[in-house]
mmCIF file of C-alpha atoms in Angstrom:
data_model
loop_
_atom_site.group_PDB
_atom_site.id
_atom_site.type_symbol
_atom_site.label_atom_id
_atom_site.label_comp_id
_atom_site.label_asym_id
_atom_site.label_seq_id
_atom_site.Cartn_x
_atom_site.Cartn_y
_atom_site.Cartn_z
ATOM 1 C CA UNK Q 1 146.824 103.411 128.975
ATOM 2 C CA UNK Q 2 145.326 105.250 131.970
ATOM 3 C CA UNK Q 3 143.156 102.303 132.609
ATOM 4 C CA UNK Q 4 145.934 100.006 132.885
ATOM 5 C CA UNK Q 5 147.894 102.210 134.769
ATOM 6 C CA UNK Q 6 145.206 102.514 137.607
ATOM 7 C CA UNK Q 7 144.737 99.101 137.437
ATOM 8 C CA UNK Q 8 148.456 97.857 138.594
ATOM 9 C CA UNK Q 9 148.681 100.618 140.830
ATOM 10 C CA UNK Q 10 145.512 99.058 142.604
ATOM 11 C CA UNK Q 11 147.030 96.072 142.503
ATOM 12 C CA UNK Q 12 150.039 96.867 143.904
ATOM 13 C CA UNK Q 13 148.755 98.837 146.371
ATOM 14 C CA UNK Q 14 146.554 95.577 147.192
ATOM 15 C CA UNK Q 15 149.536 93.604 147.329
ATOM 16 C CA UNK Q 16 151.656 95.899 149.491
ATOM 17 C CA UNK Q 17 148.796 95.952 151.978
ATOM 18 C CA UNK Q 18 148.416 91.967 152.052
ATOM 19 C CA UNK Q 19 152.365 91.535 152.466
ATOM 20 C CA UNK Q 20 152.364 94.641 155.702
ATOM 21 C CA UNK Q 21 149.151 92.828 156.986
ATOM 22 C CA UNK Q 22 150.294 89.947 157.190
ATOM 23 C CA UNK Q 23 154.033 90.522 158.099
ATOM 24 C CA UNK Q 24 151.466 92.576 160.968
ATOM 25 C CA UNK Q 25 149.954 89.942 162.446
ATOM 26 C CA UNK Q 26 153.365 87.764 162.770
ATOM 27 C CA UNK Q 27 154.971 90.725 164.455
ATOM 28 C CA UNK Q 28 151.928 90.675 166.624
ATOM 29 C CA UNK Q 29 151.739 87.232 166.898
ATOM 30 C CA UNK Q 30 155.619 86.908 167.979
ATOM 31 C CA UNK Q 31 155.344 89.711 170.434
ATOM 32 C CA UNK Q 32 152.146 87.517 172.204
ATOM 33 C CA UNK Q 33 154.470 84.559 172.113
ATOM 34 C CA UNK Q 34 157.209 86.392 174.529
ATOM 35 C CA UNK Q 35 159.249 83.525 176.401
ATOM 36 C CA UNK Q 36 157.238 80.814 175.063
ATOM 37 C CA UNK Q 37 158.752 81.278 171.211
ATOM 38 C CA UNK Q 38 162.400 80.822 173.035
ATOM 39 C CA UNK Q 39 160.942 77.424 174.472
ATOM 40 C CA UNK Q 40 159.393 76.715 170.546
ATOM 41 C CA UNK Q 41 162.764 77.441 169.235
ATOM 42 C CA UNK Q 42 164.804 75.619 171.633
ATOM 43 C CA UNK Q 43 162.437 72.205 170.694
ATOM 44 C CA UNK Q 44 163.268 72.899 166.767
ATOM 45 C CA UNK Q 45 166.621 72.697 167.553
ATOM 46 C CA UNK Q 46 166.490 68.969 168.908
ATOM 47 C CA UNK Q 47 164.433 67.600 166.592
ATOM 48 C CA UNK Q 48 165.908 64.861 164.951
ATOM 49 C CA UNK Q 49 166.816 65.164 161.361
ATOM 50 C CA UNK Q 50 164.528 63.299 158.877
ATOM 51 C CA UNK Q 51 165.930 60.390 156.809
ATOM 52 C CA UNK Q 52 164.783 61.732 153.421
ATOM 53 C CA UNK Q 53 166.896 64.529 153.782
ATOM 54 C CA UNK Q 54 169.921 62.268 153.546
ATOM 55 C CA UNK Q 55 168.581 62.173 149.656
ATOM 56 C CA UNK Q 56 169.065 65.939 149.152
ATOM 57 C CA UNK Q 57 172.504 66.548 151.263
ATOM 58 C CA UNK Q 58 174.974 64.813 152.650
ATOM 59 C CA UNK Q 59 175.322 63.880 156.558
ATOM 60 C CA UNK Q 60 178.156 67.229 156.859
ATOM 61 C CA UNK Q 61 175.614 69.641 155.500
ATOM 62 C CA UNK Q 62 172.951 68.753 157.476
ATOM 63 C CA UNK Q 63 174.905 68.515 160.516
ATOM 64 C CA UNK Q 64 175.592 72.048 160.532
ATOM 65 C CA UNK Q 65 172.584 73.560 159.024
ATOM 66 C CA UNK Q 66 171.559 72.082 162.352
ATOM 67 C CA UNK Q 67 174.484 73.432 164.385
ATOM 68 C CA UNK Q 68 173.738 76.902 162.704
ATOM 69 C CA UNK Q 69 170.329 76.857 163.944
ATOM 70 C CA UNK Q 70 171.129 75.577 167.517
ATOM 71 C CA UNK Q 71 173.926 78.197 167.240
ATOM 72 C CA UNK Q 72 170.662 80.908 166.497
ATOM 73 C CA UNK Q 73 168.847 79.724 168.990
ATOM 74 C CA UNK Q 74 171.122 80.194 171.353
ATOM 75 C CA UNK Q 75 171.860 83.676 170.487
ATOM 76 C CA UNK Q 76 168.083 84.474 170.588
ATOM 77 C CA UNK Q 77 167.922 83.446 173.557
ATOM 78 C CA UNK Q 78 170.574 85.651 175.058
ATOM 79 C CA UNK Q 79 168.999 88.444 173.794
ATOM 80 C CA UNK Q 80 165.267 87.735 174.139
ATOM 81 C CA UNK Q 81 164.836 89.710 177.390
ATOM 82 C CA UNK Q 82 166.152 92.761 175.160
ATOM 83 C CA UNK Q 83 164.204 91.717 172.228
ATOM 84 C CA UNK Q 84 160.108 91.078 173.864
ATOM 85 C CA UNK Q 85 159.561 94.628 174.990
ATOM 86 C CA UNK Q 86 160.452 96.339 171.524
ATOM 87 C CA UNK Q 87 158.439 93.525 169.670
ATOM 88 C CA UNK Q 88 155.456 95.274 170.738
ATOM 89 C CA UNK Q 89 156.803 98.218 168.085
ATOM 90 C CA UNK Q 90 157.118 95.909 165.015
ATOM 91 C CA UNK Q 91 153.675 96.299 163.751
ATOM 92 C CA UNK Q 92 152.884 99.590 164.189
ATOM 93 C CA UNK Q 93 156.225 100.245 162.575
ATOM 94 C CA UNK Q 94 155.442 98.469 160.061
ATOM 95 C CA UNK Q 95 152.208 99.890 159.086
ATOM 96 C CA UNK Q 96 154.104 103.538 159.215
ATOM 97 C CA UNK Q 97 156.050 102.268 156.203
ATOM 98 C CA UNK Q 98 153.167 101.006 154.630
ATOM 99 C CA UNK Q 99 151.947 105.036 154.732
ATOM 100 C CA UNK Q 100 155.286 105.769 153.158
ATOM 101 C CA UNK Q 101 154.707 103.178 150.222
ATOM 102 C CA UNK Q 102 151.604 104.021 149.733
ATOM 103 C CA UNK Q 103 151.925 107.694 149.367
ATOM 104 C CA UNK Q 104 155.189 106.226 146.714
ATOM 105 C CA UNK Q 105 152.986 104.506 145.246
ATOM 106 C CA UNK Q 106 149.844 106.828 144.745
ATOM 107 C CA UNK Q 107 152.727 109.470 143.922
ATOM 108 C CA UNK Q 108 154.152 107.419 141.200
ATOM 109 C CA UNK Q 109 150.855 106.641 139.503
ATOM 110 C CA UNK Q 110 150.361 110.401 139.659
ATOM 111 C CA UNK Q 111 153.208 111.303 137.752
ATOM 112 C CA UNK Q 112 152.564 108.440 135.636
ATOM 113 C CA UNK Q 113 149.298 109.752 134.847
ATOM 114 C CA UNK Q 114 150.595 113.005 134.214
ATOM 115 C CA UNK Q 115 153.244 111.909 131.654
ATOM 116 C CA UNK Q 116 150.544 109.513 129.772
ATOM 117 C CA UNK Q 117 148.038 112.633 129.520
ATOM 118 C CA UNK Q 118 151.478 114.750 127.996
ATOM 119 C CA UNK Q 119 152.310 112.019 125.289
ATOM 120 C CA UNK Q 120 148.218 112.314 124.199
ATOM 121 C CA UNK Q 121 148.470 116.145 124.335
ATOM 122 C CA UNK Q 122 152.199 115.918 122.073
ATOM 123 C CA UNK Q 123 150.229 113.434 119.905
ATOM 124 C CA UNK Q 124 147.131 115.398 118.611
ATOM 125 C CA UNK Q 125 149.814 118.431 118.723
ATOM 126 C CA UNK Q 126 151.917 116.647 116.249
ATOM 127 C CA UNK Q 127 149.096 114.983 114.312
ATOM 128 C CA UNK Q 128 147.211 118.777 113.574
ATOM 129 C CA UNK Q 129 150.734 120.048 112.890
ATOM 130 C CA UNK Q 130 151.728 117.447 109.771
ATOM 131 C CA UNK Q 131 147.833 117.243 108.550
ATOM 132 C CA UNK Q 132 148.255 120.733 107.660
#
């Protein structure tokens, strides 16, 4: 029972670090981009909408998914002077709250650990008690 409980505490510990490493290097990533993601965005917005989608929605749907996004993109883009200087604070933030999961987490198994080795202990307690 210990076992098992050390092993999905390592592995959720391994995938908490994956998912803040790589959310990490997007926020990193994003904050390099600085005017040029507007510019990115800006091109999404006009592409042309692929035929085979007319399978999946109809012509309405589409039409303003799209106008949602242009809509988006134009709001990033009135607050993307705002926005690029506190990008540079995304990833370090978000390896703070990795600290705070991980102390959960190791925190969690911990008491975990300590419950499983009190059911054992209540066990042979109980088995010595009704063997006499």
């Amino acid at each position: 029972m210990k076992i098992a409980l050390a092993i999905a505490t390592v592995f959720l510990a391994l995938l908490w670090t994956g998912f803040i490493g790589l959310s990490a290097a997007l926020a990193s990533w994003v904050a390099g981009q600085g005017v040029d993601l507007q510019g990115g965005l800006q091109t999404i917005a006009q592409w042309p909408l692929p035929p085979w989608i007319a399978l999946w929605t109809d012509a309405g749907t589409a039409e303003a998914v799209r106008a949602t996004i242009v809509w988006s993109v134009e709001m990033l883009a009135a607050v993307m002077p705002w926005i690029t200087p506190l990008l540079d604070w995304v990833a370090p933030l978000l390896w703070v709250i990795w600290a705070f999961g991980m102390v959960g987490l190791v925190v969690l198994a911990a008491v975990g650990l300590l419950l499983i080795g009190r059911m054992r202990k209540r066990a042979t307690i109980a088995r010595t008690r009704y063997a006499d």
